[in-house]
mmCIF file with all atom_site columns, C-alpha atoms in Angstrom:
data_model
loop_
_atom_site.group_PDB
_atom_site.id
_atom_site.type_symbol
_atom_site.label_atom_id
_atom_site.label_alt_id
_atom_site.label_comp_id
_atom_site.label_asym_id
_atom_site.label_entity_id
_atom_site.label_seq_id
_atom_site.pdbx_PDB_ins_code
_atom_site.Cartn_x
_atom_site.Cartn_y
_atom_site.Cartn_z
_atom_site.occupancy
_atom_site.B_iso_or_equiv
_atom_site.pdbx_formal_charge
_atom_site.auth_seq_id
_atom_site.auth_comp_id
_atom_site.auth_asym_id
_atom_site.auth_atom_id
_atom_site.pdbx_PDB_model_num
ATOM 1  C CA . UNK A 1 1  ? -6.186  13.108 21.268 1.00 73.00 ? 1  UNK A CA 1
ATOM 2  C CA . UNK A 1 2  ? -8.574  12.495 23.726 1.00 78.00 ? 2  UNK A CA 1
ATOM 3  C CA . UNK A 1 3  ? -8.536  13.931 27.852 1.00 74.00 ? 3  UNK A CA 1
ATOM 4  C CA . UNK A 1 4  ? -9.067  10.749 29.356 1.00 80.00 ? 4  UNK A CA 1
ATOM 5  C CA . UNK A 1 5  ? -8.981  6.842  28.186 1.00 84.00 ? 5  UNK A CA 1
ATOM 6  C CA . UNK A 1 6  ? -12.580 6.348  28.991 1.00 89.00 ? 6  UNK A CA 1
ATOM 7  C CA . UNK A 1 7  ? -12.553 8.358  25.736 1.00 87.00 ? 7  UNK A CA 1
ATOM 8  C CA . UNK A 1 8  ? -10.300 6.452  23.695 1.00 88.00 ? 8  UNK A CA 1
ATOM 9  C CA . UNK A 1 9  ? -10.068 4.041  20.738 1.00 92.00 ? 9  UNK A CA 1
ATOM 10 C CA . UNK A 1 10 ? -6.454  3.125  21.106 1.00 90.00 ? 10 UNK A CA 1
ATOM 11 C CA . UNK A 1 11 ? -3.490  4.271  22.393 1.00 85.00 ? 11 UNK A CA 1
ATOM 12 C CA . UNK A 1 12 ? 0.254   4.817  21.055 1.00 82.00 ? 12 UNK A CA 1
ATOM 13 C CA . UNK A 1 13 ? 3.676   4.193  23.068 1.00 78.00 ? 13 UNK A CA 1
ATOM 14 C CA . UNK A 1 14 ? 6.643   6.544  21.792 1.00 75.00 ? 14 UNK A CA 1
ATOM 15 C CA . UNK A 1 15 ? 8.829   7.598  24.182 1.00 68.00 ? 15 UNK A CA 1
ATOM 16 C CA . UNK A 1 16 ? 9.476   6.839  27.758 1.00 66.00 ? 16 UNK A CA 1
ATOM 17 C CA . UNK A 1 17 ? 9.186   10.357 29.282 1.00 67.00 ? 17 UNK A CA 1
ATOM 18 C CA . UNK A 1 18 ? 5.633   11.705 29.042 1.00 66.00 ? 18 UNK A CA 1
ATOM 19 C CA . UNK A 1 19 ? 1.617   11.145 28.459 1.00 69.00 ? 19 UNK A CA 1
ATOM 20 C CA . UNK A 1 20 ? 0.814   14.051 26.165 1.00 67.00 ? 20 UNK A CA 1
ATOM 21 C CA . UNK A 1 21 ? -2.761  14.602 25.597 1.00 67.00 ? 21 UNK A CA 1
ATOM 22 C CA . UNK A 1 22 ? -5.548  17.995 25.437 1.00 64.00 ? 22 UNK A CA 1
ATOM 23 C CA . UNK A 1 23 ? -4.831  20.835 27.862 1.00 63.00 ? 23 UNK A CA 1
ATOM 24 C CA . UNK A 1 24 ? -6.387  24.330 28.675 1.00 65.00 ? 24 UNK A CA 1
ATOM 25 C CA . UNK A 1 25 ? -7.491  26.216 25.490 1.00 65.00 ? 25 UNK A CA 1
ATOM 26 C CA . UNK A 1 26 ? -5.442  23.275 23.266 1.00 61.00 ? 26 UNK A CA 1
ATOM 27 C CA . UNK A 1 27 ? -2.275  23.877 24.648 1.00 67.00 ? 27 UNK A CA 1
ATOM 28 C CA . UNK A 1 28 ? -0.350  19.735 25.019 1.00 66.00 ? 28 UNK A CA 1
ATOM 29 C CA . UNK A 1 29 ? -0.939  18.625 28.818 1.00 69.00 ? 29 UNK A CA 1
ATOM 30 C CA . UNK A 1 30 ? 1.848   16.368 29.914 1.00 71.00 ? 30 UNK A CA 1
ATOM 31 C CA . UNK A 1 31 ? 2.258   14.136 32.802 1.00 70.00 ? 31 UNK A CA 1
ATOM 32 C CA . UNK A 1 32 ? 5.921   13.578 33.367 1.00 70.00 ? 32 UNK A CA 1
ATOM 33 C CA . UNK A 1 33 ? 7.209   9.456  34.085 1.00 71.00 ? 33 UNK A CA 1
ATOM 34 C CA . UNK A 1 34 ? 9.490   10.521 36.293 1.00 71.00 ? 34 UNK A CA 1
ATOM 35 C CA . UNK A 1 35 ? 12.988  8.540  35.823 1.00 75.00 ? 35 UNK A CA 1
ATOM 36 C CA . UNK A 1 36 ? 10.841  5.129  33.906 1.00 74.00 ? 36 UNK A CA 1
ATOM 37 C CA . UNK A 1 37 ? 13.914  5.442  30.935 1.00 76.00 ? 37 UNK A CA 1
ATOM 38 C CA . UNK A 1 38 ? 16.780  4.670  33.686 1.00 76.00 ? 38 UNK A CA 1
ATOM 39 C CA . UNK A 1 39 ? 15.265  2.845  36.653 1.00 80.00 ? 39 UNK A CA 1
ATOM 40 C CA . UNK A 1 40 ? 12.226  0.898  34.734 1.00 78.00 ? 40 UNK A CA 1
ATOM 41 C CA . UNK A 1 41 ? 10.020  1.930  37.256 1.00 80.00 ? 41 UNK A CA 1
ATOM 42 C CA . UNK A 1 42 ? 6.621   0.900  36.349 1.00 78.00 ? 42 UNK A CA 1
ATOM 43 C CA . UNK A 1 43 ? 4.920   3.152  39.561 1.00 82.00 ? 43 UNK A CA 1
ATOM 44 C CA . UNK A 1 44 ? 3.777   5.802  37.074 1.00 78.00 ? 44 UNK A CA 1
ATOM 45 C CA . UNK A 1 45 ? 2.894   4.080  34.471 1.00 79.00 ? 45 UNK A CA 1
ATOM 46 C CA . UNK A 1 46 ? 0.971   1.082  35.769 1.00 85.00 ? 46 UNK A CA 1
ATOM 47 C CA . UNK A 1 47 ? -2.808  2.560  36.786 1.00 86.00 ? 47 UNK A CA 1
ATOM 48 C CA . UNK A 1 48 ? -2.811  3.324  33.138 1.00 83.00 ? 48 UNK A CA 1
ATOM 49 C CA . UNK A 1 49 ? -2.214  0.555  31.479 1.00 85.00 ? 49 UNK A CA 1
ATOM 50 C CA . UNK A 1 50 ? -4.216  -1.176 33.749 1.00 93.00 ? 50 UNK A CA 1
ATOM 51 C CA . UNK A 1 51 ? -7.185  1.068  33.128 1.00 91.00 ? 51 UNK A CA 1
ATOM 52 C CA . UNK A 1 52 ? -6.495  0.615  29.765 1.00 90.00 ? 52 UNK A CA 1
ATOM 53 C CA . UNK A 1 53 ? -6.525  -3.378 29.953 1.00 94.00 ? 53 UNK A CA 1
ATOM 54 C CA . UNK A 1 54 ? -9.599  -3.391 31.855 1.00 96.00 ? 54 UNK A CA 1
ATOM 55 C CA . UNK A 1 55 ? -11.345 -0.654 28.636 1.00 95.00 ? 55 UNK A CA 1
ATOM 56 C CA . UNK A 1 56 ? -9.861  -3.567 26.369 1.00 96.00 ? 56 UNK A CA 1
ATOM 57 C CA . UNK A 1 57 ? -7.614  -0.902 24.137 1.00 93.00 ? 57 UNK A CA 1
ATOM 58 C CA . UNK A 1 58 ? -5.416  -1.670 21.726 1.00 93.00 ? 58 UNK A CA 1
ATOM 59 C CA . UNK A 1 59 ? -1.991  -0.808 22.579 1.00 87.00 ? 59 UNK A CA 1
ATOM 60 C CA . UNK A 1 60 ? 0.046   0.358  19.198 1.00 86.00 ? 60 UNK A CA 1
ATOM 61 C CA . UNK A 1 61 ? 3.946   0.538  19.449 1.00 81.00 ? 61 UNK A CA 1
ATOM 62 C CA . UNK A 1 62 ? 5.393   3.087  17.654 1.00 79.00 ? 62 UNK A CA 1
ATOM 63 C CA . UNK A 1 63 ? 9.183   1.716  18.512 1.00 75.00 ? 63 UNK A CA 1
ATOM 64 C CA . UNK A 1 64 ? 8.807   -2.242 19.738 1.00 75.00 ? 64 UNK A CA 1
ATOM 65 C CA . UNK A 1 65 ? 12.355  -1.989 21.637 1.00 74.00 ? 65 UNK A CA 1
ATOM 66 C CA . UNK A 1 66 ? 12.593  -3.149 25.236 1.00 77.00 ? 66 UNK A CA 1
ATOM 67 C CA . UNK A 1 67 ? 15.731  -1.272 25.845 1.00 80.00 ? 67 UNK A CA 1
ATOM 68 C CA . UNK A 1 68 ? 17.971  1.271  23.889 1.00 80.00 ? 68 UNK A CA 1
ATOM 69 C CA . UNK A 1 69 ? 21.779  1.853  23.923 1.00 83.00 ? 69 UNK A CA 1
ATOM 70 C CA . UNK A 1 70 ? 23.096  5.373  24.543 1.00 82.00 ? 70 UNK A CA 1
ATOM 71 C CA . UNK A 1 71 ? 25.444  7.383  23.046 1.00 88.00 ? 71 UNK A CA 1
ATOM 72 C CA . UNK A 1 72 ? 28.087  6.777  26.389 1.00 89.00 ? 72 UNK A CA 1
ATOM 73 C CA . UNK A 1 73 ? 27.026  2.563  25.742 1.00 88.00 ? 73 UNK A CA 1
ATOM 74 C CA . UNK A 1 74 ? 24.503  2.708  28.735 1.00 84.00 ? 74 UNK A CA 1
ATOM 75 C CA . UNK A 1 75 ? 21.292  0.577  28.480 1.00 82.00 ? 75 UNK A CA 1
ATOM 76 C CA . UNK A 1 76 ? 17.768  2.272  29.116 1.00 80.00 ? 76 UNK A CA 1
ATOM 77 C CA . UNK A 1 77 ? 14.471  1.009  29.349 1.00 76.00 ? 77 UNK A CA 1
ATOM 78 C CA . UNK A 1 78 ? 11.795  1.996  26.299 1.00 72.00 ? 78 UNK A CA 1
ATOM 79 C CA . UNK A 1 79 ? 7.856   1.340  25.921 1.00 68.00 ? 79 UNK A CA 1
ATOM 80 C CA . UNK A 1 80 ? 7.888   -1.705 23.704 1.00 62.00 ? 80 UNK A CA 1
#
């Protein structure tokens, strides 16, 4: 875990709600996505994976899924 991309080798997509990465004294720094998982919103989440295109890192996909069903049979938007 790194505090900024300049400083990584990769990066890994799980989840659709937060970046997690080094805070204060070691404690987990988040930056919330806002509502990416419903709407698909790409606003957030854009500047960083165009930084990270432009550093040329590898992207790993934890879960490769586009979209996930819910419990109540709704659709919702994932990282793959």
């Amino acid at each position: 875990v790194v505090d900024s991309l300049e400083d990584a080798d990769f990066i890994v997509f799980h989840g659709t709600d937060v970046i997690r990465g080094p805070g204060k004294d070691g404690e987990a720094k988040e930056t919330d996505f806002g509502n990416f998982q419903v709407t698909g919103d790409f606003t957030q989440i854009d500047p960083i994976l165009k930084l990270a295109a432009e550093l040329n890192l590898v992207g790993i996909g934890a879960n490769p899924d586009f979209v996930a069903v819910q419990p109540n049979g709704k659709h919702t938007n994932m990282p793959g």
